[in-house]
mmCIF file of C-alpha atoms in Angstrom:
data_model
loop_
_atom_site.group_PDB
_atom_site.id
_atom_site.type_symbol
_atom_site.label_atom_id
_atom_site.label_comp_id
_atom_site.label_asym_id
_atom_site.label_seq_id
_atom_site.Cartn_x
_atom_site.Cartn_y
_atom_site.Cartn_z
ATOM 1 C CA MET O 1 0.154 -0.316 -0.364
ATOM 2 C CA GLN O 2 1.234 3.342 -1.003
ATOM 3 C CA ASP O 3 1.686 5.721 1.657
ATOM 4 C CA ASN O 4 -0.255 9.175 2.512
ATOM 5 C CA ILE O 5 2.457 11.557 0.482
ATOM 6 C CA ALA O 6 2.661 9.124 -2.658
ATOM 7 C CA THR O 7 -1.170 9.106 -2.515
ATOM 8 C CA LEU O 8 -2.093 12.927 -2.196
ATOM 9 C CA THR O 9 0.935 13.288 -4.511
ATOM 10 C CA THR O 10 -0.772 11.397 -7.473
ATOM 11 C CA LEU O 11 -4.298 12.698 -6.720
ATOM 12 C CA MET O 12 -3.363 15.901 -6.376
ATOM 13 C CA MET O 13 -1.366 15.322 -10.111
ATOM 14 C CA LYS O 14 -4.987 13.745 -11.430
ATOM 15 C CA GLU O 15 -6.856 16.650 -9.640
ATOM 16 C CA ARG O 16 -4.262 19.656 -10.452
ATOM 17 C CA PRO O 17 -6.844 21.305 -12.882
ATOM 18 C CA SER O 18 -10.136 21.039 -10.027
ATOM 19 C CA LEU O 19 -8.568 22.235 -7.430
ATOM 20 C CA PHE O 20 -6.968 25.320 -9.079
ATOM 21 C CA HIS O 21 -10.610 26.153 -10.416
ATOM 22 C CA LEU O 22 -11.940 25.535 -6.676
ATOM 23 C CA MET O 23 -8.730 27.497 -5.662
ATOM 24 C CA TYR O 24 -9.252 30.287 -7.733
ATOM 25 C CA ARG O 25 -13.201 30.763 -7.362
ATOM 26 C CA ILE O 26 -12.028 31.311 -3.192
ATOM 27 C CA ILE O 27 -9.044 33.746 -3.598
ATOM 28 C CA LYS O 28 -10.526 35.301 -7.143
ATOM 29 C CA ASN O 29 -7.066 35.888 -8.026
ATOM 30 C CA ARG O 30 -4.952 33.546 -11.113
ATOM 31 C CA GLU O 31 -1.640 34.211 -9.642
ATOM 32 C CA ALA O 32 -2.416 34.240 -5.924
ATOM 33 C CA ALA O 33 -4.270 30.671 -7.106
ATOM 34 C CA GLU O 34 -1.622 29.036 -8.456
ATOM 35 C CA ASP O 35 0.623 30.039 -5.401
ATOM 36 C CA ALA O 36 -1.729 28.516 -3.131
ATOM 37 C CA VAL O 37 -1.622 25.420 -5.504
ATOM 38 C CA GLN O 38 2.104 25.309 -4.859
ATOM 39 C CA SER O 39 1.411 25.631 -1.229
ATOM 40 C CA LEU O 40 -1.190 22.519 -1.215
ATOM 41 C CA PHE O 41 1.505 20.418 -2.854
ATOM 42 C CA GLU O 42 4.355 21.636 0.062
ATOM 43 C CA LYS O 43 2.027 20.788 2.740
ATOM 44 C CA ILE O 44 1.089 17.274 0.867
ATOM 45 C CA GLN O 45 4.834 16.738 1.465
ATOM 46 C CA ARG O 46 5.115 17.391 5.432
ATOM 47 C CA VAL O 47 1.542 15.119 5.926
ATOM 48 C CA GLU O 48 2.483 12.128 8.761
ATOM 49 C CA PRO O 49 2.730 9.030 6.240
ATOM 50 C CA GLU O 50 1.520 6.466 9.219
ATOM 51 C CA ALA O 51 -1.294 8.849 9.895
ATOM 52 C CA VAL O 52 -4.938 7.322 8.583
ATOM 53 C CA ILE O 53 -6.231 9.120 5.736
ATOM 54 C CA LEU O 54 -9.963 7.160 5.234
ATOM 55 C CA SER O 55 -10.876 9.088 2.334
ATOM 56 C CA PRO O 56 -7.567 11.100 0.013
ATOM 57 C CA HIS O 57 -9.697 12.419 -2.427
ATOM 58 C CA ALA O 58 -12.217 14.522 0.473
ATOM 59 C CA TYR O 59 -8.727 15.145 2.650
ATOM 60 C CA LEU O 60 -7.221 16.566 -0.363
ATOM 61 C CA TYR O 61 -10.339 18.848 -1.452
ATOM 62 C CA ARG O 62 -10.389 20.427 2.400
ATOM 63 C CA LEU O 63 -6.551 20.877 2.102
ATOM 64 C CA ALA O 64 -7.115 22.560 -0.878
ATOM 65 C CA SER O 65 -10.256 24.628 -0.178
ATOM 66 C CA ASN O 66 -8.257 25.752 3.732
ATOM 67 C CA LEU O 67 -5.244 27.085 1.590
ATOM 68 C CA ALA O 68 -7.445 28.943 -0.205
ATOM 69 C CA ILE O 69 -9.220 30.646 2.111
ATOM 70 C CA ASP O 70 -6.040 31.289 3.893
ATOM 71 C CA HIS O 71 -4.481 32.600 1.508
ATOM 72 C CA ALA O 72 -7.485 34.724 0.024
ATOM 73 C CA ARG O 73 -7.568 36.352 3.471
ATOM 74 C CA SER O 74 -3.998 37.158 3.456
ATOM 75 C CA LEU O 75 -4.387 38.629 0.274
ATOM 76 C CA SER O 76 -7.067 40.600 1.143
ATOM 77 C CA ARG O 77 -5.136 41.777 4.329
ATOM 78 C CA ARG O 78 -2.157 42.691 2.199
ATOM 79 C CA GLU O 79 -4.005 45.026 0.150
ATOM 80 C CA ASP O 80 -5.473 46.943 2.650
ATOM 81 C CA ALA O 81 -2.201 47.479 3.740
ATOM 82 C CA GLN O 82 -1.280 48.538 0.675
ATOM 83 C CA ASP O 83 -3.836 50.803 0.126
ATOM 84 C CA SER O 84 -3.202 52.110 3.515
ATOM 85 C CA ILE O 85 0.382 53.010 2.728
ATOM 86 C CA HIS O 86 -1.111 54.525 -1.115
ATOM 87 C CA ASP O 87 -3.413 56.395 1.545
ATOM 88 C CA LEU O 88 -0.351 57.747 3.597
ATOM 89 C CA LEU O 89 1.639 58.673 0.589
ATOM 90 C CA TRP O 90 -0.688 60.149 -1.661
ATOM 91 C CA LEU O 91 -2.026 62.464 1.388
ATOM 92 C CA GLU O 92 -3.392 65.348 -0.274
ATOM 93 C CA ASP O 93 -2.042 68.698 1.573
ATOM 94 C CA ASP O 94 -4.885 70.780 2.846
ATOM 95 C CA SER O 95 -2.934 73.830 4.349
ATOM 96 C CA PRO O 96 -3.748 76.915 2.009
ATOM 97 C CA THR O 97 -1.113 78.167 -0.255
ATOM 98 C CA ALA O 98 1.341 81.084 -0.097
ATOM 99 C CA GLU O 99 -1.213 82.773 -2.470
ATOM 100 C CA GLN O 100 -4.267 81.992 -0.357
ATOM 101 C CA GLN O 101 -2.110 82.796 3.174
ATOM 102 C CA LEU O 102 -1.415 86.697 1.565
ATOM 103 C CA ALA O 103 -4.830 86.842 0.190
ATOM 104 C CA GLY O 104 -6.753 85.855 3.774
ATOM 105 C CA LYS O 105 -3.726 88.219 5.331
ATOM 106 C CA LYS O 106 -5.291 91.625 3.424
ATOM 107 C CA ARG O 107 -8.373 90.134 3.788
ATOM 108 C CA LEU O 108 -7.964 90.255 7.445
ATOM 109 C CA ALA O 109 -6.213 93.434 7.350
ATOM 110 C CA LEU O 110 -8.941 95.186 5.598
ATOM 111 C CA VAL O 111 -11.314 93.599 7.968
ATOM 112 C CA GLU O 112 -9.719 95.102 10.960
ATOM 113 C CA SER O 113 -9.853 98.962 9.306
ATOM 114 C CA MET O 114 -13.059 98.677 8.532
ATOM 115 C CA ILE O 115 -14.064 97.690 11.798
ATOM 116 C CA GLU O 116 -11.698 100.406 12.724
ATOM 117 C CA SER O 117 -13.404 103.105 10.784
ATOM 118 C CA MET O 118 -16.844 102.266 12.022
ATOM 119 C CA PRO O 119 -18.074 105.261 13.944
ATOM 120 C CA GLU O 120 -19.067 104.990 17.392
ATOM 121 C CA PRO O 121 -21.334 103.666 18.700
ATOM 122 C CA MET O 122 -21.771 100.677 16.006
ATOM 123 C CA LYS O 123 -18.197 100.058 16.862
ATOM 124 C CA THR O 124 -18.602 99.136 20.474
ATOM 125 C CA ILE O 125 -21.680 97.412 20.034
ATOM 126 C CA PHE O 126 -20.078 94.930 17.158
ATOM 127 C CA CYS O 127 -16.829 94.101 18.769
ATOM 128 C CA LEU O 128 -18.657 93.610 22.291
ATOM 129 C CA ASN O 129 -21.425 90.826 20.419
ATOM 130 C CA ARG O 130 -18.731 89.456 17.767
ATOM 131 C CA PHE O 131 -15.656 89.638 19.878
ATOM 132 C CA HIS O 132 -16.833 89.346 23.470
ATOM 133 C CA GLY O 133 -19.497 86.962 22.974
ATOM 134 C CA LEU O 134 -22.108 89.388 24.292
ATOM 135 C CA SER O 135 -25.343 88.880 23.358
ATOM 136 C CA GLN O 136 -27.792 92.024 22.185
ATOM 137 C CA THR O 137 -29.840 91.648 24.966
ATOM 138 C CA GLU O 138 -26.954 92.112 27.463
ATOM 139 C CA ILE O 139 -25.749 94.794 25.155
ATOM 140 C CA ALA O 140 -28.754 96.973 24.827
ATOM 141 C CA ARG O 141 -29.175 96.498 29.038
ATOM 142 C CA ARG O 142 -25.289 97.532 29.586
ATOM 143 C CA SER O 143 -25.747 100.529 27.425
ATOM 144 C CA GLY O 144 -29.472 101.508 28.249
ATOM 145 C CA LYS O 145 -30.225 101.432 24.866
ATOM 146 C CA SER O 146 -32.977 99.367 22.877
ATOM 147 C CA VAL O 147 -32.367 95.603 21.717
ATOM 148 C CA SER O 148 -33.957 96.971 18.453
ATOM 149 C CA LEU O 149 -31.699 99.681 18.016
ATOM 150 C CA ILE O 150 -28.554 97.144 18.895
ATOM 151 C CA ASN O 151 -29.693 94.887 16.288
ATOM 152 C CA ARG O 152 -29.601 97.803 13.653
ATOM 153 C CA TYR O 153 -26.158 98.455 14.423
ATOM 154 C CA VAL O 154 -24.776 95.105 14.770
ATOM 155 C CA GLN O 155 -26.705 94.385 11.196
ATOM 156 C CA ARG O 156 -25.068 97.698 9.913
ATOM 157 C CA ALA O 157 -21.906 96.045 10.459
ATOM 158 C CA LEU O 158 -22.059 92.925 9.259
ATOM 159 C CA ASP O 159 -23.511 94.404 5.772
ATOM 160 C CA LEU O 160 -20.756 96.523 5.584
ATOM 161 C CA LEU O 161 -17.940 93.703 6.300
ATOM 162 C CA ALA O 162 -19.724 91.727 4.152
ATOM 163 C CA THR O 163 -18.858 93.902 1.693
ATOM 164 C CA VAL O 164 -14.826 92.509 2.099
ATOM 165 C CA GLN O 165 -16.735 89.033 1.373
ATOM 166 C CA GLU O 166 -17.553 89.631 -1.818
ATOM 167 C CA ASP O 167 -14.162 91.285 -3.386
#
């Protein structure tokens, strides 16, 4: 009686196209399926000669299926790692360009200049509301003016500053 290695090797040579097809269906990559078939051959060479294998055909196909699943998982992990590496290497730099920084500084200087040139009490009311976080009601209470007047001052200041956005 042949030993397990010889029996499985002979069976593998006979069933190689079917084994490849099985492994290819699981892995979905021709080269990886070829590698898996080679791994199957190597695995067969390490089978214990004395082990009792009742159905060499079923044993061979179970080995092939398990190896194909392992190869598919490994391939998937490799592809995920490569995608992650690609993403890290090709991160887009979303920091502003020198031109954008210069334009932003110019726009900020213009806004500061416009705020400085606002008439009182519009300037004070706007600064208290926008920079110090006071509500219009609080500003009205502190200044003794009506909330609707405070609202008009803030709105006029915003209308003036809106022209900077349009330029």
